[in-house]
Each structure stands twice: as C-alpha cells, then as structure tokens.
Coordinates of C-alpha atoms in Angstrom, one line a residue:
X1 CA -2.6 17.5 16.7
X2 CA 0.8 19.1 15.2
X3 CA 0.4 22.7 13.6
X4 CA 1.8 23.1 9.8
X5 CA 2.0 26.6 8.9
X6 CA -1.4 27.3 10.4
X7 CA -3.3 23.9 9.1
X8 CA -3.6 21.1 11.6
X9 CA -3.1 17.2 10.3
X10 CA -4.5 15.0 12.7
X11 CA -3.3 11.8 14.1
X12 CA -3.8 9.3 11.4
X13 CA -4.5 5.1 11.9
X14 CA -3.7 3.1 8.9
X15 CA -6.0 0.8 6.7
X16 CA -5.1 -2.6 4.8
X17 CA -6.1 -1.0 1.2
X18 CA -4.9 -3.8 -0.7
X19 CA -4.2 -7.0 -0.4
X20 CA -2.7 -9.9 -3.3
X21 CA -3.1 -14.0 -2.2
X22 CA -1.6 -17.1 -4.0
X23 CA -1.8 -20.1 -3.1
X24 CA -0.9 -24.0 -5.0
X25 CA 3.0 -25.0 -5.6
X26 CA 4.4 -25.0 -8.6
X27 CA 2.5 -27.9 -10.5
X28 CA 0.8 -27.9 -13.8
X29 CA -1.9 -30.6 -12.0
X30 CA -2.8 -28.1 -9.3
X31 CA -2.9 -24.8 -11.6
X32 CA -5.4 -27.2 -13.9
X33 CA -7.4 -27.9 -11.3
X34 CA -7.7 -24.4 -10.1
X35 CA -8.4 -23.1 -13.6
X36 CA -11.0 -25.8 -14.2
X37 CA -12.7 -24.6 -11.2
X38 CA -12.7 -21.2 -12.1
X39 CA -14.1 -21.8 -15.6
X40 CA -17.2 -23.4 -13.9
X41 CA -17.6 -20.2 -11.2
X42 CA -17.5 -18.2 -14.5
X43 CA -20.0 -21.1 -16.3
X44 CA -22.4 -20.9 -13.5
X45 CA -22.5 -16.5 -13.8
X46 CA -20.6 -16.2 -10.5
X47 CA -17.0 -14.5 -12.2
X48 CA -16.9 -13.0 -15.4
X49 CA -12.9 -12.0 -17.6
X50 CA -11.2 -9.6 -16.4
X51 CA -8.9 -7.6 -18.6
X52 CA -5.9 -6.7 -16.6
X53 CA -2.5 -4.6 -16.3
X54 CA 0.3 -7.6 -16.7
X55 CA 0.1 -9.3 -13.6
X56 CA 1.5 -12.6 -14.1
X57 CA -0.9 -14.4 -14.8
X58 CA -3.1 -15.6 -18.1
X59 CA -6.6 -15.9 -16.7
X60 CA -7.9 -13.5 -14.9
X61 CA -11.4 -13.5 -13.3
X62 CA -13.6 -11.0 -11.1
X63 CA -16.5 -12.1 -8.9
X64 CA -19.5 -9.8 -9.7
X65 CA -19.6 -6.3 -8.3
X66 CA -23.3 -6.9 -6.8
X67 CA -21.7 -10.0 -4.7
X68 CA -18.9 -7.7 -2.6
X69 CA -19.7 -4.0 -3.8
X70 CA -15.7 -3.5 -5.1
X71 CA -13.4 -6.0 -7.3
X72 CA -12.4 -9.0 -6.3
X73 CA -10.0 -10.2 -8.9
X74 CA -8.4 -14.1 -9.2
X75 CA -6.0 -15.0 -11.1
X76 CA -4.5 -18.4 -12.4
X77 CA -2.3 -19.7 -15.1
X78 CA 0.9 -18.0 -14.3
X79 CA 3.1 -15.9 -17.1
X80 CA 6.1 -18.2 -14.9
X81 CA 6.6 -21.8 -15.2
X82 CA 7.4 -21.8 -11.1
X83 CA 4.8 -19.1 -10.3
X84 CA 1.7 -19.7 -8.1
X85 CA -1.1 -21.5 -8.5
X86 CA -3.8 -19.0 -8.0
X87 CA -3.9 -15.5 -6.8
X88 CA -6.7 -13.9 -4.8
X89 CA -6.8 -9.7 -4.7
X90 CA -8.9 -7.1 -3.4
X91 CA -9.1 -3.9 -0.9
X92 CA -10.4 -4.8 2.5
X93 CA -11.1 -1.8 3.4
X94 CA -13.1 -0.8 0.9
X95 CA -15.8 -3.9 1.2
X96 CA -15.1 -4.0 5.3
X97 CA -14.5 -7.2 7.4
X98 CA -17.6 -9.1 7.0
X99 CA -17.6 -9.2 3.3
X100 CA -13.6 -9.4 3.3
X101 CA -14.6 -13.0 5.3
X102 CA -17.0 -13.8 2.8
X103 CA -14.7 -13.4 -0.4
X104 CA -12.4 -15.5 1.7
X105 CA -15.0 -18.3 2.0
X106 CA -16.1 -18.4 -1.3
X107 CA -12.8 -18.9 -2.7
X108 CA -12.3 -21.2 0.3
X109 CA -15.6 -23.6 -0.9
X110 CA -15.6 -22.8 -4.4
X111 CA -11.9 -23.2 -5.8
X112 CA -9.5 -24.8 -3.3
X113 CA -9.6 -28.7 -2.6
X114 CA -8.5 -28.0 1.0
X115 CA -11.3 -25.4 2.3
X116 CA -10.5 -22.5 4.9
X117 CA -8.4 -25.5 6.2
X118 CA -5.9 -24.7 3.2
X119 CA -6.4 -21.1 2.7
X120 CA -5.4 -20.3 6.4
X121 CA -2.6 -22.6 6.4
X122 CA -1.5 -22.0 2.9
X123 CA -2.1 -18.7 1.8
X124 CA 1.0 -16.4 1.1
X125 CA 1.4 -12.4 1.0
X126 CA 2.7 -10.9 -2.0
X127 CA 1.7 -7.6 -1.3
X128 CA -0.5 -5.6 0.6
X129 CA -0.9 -2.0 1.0
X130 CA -1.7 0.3 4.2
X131 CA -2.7 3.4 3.6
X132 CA -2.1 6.9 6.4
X133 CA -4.7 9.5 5.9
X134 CA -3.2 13.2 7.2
X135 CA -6.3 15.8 7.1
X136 CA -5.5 19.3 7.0
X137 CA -1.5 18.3 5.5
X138 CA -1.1 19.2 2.0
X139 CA 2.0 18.1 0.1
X140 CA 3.5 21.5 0.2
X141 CA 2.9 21.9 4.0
X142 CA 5.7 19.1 5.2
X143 CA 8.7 17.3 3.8
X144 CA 8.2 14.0 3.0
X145 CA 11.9 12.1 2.5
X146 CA 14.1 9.4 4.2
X147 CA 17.8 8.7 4.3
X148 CA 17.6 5.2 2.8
X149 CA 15.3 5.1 -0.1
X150 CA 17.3 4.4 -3.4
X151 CA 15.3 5.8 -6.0
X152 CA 12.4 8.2 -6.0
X153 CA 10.2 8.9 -9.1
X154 CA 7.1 11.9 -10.1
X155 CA 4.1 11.5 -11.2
X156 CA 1.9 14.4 -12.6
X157 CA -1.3 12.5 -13.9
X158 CA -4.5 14.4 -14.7
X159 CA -4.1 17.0 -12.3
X160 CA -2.7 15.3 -9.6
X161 CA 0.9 14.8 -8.3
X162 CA 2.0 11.4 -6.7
X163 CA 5.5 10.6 -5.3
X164 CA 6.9 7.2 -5.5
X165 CA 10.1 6.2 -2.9
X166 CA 12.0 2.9 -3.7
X167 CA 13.8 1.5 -0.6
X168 CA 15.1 -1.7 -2.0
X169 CA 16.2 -2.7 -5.9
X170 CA 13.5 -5.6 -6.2
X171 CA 10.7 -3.2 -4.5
X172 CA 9.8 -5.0 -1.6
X173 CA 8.8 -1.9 -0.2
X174 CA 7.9 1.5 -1.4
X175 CA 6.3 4.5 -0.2
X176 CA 3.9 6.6 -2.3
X177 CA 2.2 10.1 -1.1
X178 CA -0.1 11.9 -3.0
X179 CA -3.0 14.6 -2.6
X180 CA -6.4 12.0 -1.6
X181 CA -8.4 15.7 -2.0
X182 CA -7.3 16.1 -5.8
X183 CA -7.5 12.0 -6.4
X184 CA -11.6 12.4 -4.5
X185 CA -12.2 15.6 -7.0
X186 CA -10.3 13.8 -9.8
X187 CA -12.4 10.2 -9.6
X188 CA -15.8 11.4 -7.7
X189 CA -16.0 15.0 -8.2
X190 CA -15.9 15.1 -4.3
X191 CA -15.0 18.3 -2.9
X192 CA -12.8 18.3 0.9
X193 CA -13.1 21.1 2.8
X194 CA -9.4 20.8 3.9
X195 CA -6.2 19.2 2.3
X196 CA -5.7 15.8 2.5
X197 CA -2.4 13.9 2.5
X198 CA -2.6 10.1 1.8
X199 CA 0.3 8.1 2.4
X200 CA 0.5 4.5 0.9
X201 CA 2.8 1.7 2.5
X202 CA 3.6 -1.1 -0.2
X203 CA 4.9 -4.2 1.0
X204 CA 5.7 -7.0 -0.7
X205 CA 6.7 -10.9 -0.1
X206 CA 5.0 -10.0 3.5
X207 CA 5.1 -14.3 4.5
X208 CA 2.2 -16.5 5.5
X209 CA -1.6 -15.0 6.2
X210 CA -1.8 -16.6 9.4
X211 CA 1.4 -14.6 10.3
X212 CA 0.7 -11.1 9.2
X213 CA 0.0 -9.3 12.0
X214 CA 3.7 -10.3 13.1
X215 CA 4.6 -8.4 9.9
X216 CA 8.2 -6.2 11.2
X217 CA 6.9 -2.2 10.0
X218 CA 7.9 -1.7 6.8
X219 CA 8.0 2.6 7.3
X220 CA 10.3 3.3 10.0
X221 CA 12.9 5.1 7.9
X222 CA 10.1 7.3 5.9
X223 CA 9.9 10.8 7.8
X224 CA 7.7 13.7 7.3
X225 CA 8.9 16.6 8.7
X226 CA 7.4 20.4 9.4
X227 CA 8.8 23.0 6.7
X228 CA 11.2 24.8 9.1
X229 CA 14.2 27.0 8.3
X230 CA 17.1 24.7 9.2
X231 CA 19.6 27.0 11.0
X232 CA 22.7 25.9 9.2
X233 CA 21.3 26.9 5.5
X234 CA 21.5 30.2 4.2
X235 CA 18.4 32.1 2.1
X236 CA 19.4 31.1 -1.3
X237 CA 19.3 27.7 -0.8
X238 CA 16.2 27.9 2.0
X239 CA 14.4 29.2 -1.2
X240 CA 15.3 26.3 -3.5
X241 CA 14.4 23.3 -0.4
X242 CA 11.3 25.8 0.1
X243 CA 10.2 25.3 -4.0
X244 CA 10.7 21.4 -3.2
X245 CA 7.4 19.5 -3.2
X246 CA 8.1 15.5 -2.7
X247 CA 11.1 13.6 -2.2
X248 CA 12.1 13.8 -6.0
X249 CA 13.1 17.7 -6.0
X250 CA 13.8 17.1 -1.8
X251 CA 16.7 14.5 -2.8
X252 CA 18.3 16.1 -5.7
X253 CA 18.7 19.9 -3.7
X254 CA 20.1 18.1 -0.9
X255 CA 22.6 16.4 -3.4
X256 CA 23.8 19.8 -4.3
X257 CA 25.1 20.7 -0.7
X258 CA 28.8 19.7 1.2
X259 CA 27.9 16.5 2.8
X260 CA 28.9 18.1 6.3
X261 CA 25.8 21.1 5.6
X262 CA 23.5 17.8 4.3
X263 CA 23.9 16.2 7.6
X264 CA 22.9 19.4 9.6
X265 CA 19.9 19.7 7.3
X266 CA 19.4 16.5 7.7
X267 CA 19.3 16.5 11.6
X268 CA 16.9 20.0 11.4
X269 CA 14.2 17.9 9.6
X270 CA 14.4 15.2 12.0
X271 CA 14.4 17.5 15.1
X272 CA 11.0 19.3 13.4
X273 CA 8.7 16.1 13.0
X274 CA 5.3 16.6 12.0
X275 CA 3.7 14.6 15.1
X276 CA 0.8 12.9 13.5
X277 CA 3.6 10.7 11.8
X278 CA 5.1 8.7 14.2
X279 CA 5.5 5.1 12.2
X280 CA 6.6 3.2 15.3
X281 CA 3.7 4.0 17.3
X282 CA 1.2 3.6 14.5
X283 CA 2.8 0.4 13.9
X284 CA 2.0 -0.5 17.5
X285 CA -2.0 -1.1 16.5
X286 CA -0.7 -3.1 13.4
X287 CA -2.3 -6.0 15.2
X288 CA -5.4 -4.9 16.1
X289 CA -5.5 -3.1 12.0
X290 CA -5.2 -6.7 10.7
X291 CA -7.6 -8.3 13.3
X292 CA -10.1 -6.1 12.4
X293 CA -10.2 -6.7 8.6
X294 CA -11.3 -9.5 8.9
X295 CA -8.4 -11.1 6.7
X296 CA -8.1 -14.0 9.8
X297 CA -11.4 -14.9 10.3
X298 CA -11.4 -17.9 8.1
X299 CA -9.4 -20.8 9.7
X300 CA -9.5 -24.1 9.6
X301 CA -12.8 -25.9 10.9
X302 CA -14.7 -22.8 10.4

C-alpha cells in the first residue's frame, strides 16, 4: 500500500464497466433484417423502447431488467448511411460473467442469422470502459495529470466533481476520475467509510471481440502522483499547484511557469508516484480481466 498524506489507497485491479457491440456491414437488407427481428423480441414482451442520449442509432431497445438485473440496450437503424448494423451494450461487471454469456446468447439465437458462430467472429469494439477503484485516495490527496493529453474538461454536477482528459482529437481514448464515495451517496445514499477514487479508462475502436484481450493499454501516459513539494518551486506557486484539484486547474498552473521550471516539476511528480497506480503492471492481468467477464465465452459451436 502507498501512504498519501496519512490515508492509504490500496492496490487497485480494473473491471470491464462497459462495453458497446455492432455487428452487420453497411446494407439496408441486413439492418432490415435485424430491425425486423427486434420488433418481434419487443412483440413477444422480451425488449421494450428505450429512450436514449443520441447514439447513432433510430431504434433503440432494452431487454427487461428481470432477465439480466441491469440494462442491456440494442440498437439498430443507424443515424449514418455506412454505420452498423446493430449495436449491443451493457456493463459486465455489473450483471457478472454468467449472465454477460447469456445476454451474448440471446442476441446470438434471437437476432443474428449466423448464431455465436457470427457474433464471435463478427463482433467489433467501439468502446469499452475499465474502471480502477483507489480506496482511501481522495481527489485532493494525489495529482492526477499526463504530459500528452490535449484537452481536459470539469465537471461539477450535483455535488460531485468529475475530470475528463482527452488524449486524442477524435477521442479514442480518454480518462475520467471522479469521487465513487460522493457518486455512491449521490445515486444510493450509500455512505463509505473512507475516500474513494474511481478512475475510468475509455477506449474506443478497440478491434474484433475475439481479439480483445490483445488490446495494447490504453493508460500508460496517465500518472497519479503523491502531493509532494517539488524542490525546484518556490511557496507562492507550491500554494497555487497545492489549490489544484484535477488535471483542469493542474494543466493551466503548470502553463504559467518557464518551460525549464515545468520540466523539473514535471520530473518531481514522476519521481513521487502514488504506487497503487502502476498502469503497466495492471495492464499485465488485462487478459485474465477479459477472460473472466465472460465477454469470450460464446464462440462458435457453442
């Protein structure tokens, strides 16, 4: 465990929180033939409308809460003439591995022509999400920050404050970290005995299914680093980094200084890591995170 001003975080493993499917090329035959069977799932009680945030797409469907315990949302019609076919979301770690294999086989059965056969062959990431739980790290306990994200927005919303780092223009990959204790008190009036950082990998365009788990790590330029005096900074501006919670405020102090007193900072905050966030080596069980949610246990034959 790695001390922060008197709090410990703990190592962290990460979770798939999110994941978004399409499947079908770009033909008005096959996006009918997905819709029609959709309308029958929704005919025969299994999916009812969903009203959704844009998405892409025109229809929008969720399988009943009582079938999986969390939404399972899919999608069809797309908003562009050369977008997918069909699109399949929902959190696997939420429902767990059994019931992420049995969303996968009743969309498997009940909408595509080809079976698992097609979905494990088939089946393309646009996005999934892995989330890093740090207990006992607040937001103002650590800099959070990285050298090559572009862009960095706030957040204040009810109460709770969420950072947002950009590290490419079309957003293929973000990071967002925000308090999980305020979110839990916020949404479920739960109460944690201790802070709770949450930080939220977004990667998008990730390639096939069957090839996630060879998925290159999408965090290694995102640090988190223990609030320590760098040497080569004087009181005044100690004060204003100090005041800094989130990249946002981190970014635009460190604008402010002489490029050669940047890069000394800079150096300090990689030389004080807070050790529970070491990306390459929670990459390392990336495999064994992907194995286990059960997102490849439908193949063909099955």
């Amino acid at each position: 465990m790695s001390a922060v001003g008197g709090i410990y975080a703990t190592n962290c493993t990460g979770k798939i929180d999110n994941i978004s499917l399409v499947l079908g090329g770009y033909s008005v035959e096959q996006t009918e033939a997905y819709q029609s069977q959709l309308a029958l799932l929704q005919k025969q009680g299994h999916l009812a409308s969903a009203k959704t945030s844009r998405n892409g797409f025109r229809r929008n469907y969720k399988l009943k809460n009582d079938y999986f315990g969390s939404r399972v949302l899919l999608s069809t019609v797309s908003v562009s003439k050369n977008g997918p076919a069909v699109r399949i979301e929902f959190n696997p770690a939420k429902i767990g591995p059994s019931k992420t294999k049995q969303v996968l086989l009743f969309v498997a059965e009940n909408v595509l022509a080809g079976g698992a056969k097609e979905l494990f062959e088939h089946a393309k990431v646009t996005r999934f999400d892995v989330a890093y739980d740090l207990h006992g790290l607040s937001l103002s306990d650590a800099f959070f920050w990285s050298e090559k994200a572009i862009s960095s927005q706030t957040f204040n919303s009810v109460g709770m404050r969420t950072e947002t780092l950009v590290f490419n223009q079309t957003k293929r990959r973000q990071v967002v970290v925000y308090d999980k204790a305020v979110e839990q008190l916020i949404k479920c009036g739960k109460h944690s005995s201790t802070p709770w950082t949450r930080i939220e990998v977004r990667k998008r365009n990730a390639g096939q299914l069957s090839q996630l788990k060879k998925t290159k790590c999408p965090m290694l330029d995102f640090r988190v680093s223990v609030r320590k005096k760098p040497s080569a900074l004087s009181e005044t501006a100690w004060v204003l980094l100090k005041n800094c919670i989130g990249p946002a405020t981190l970014q635009s102090v460190l604008a402010q200084l002489p490029v050669a007193k940047r890069a000394d900072i800079i150096n300090s905050f990689k030389g004080h890591p807070v050790s529970a966030w070491n990306p390459e080596k929670l990459w390392k069980v990336w495999p064994e995170i992907v194995e286990n949610s059960g997102l490849l246990s439908v193949k063909g034959g099955c």
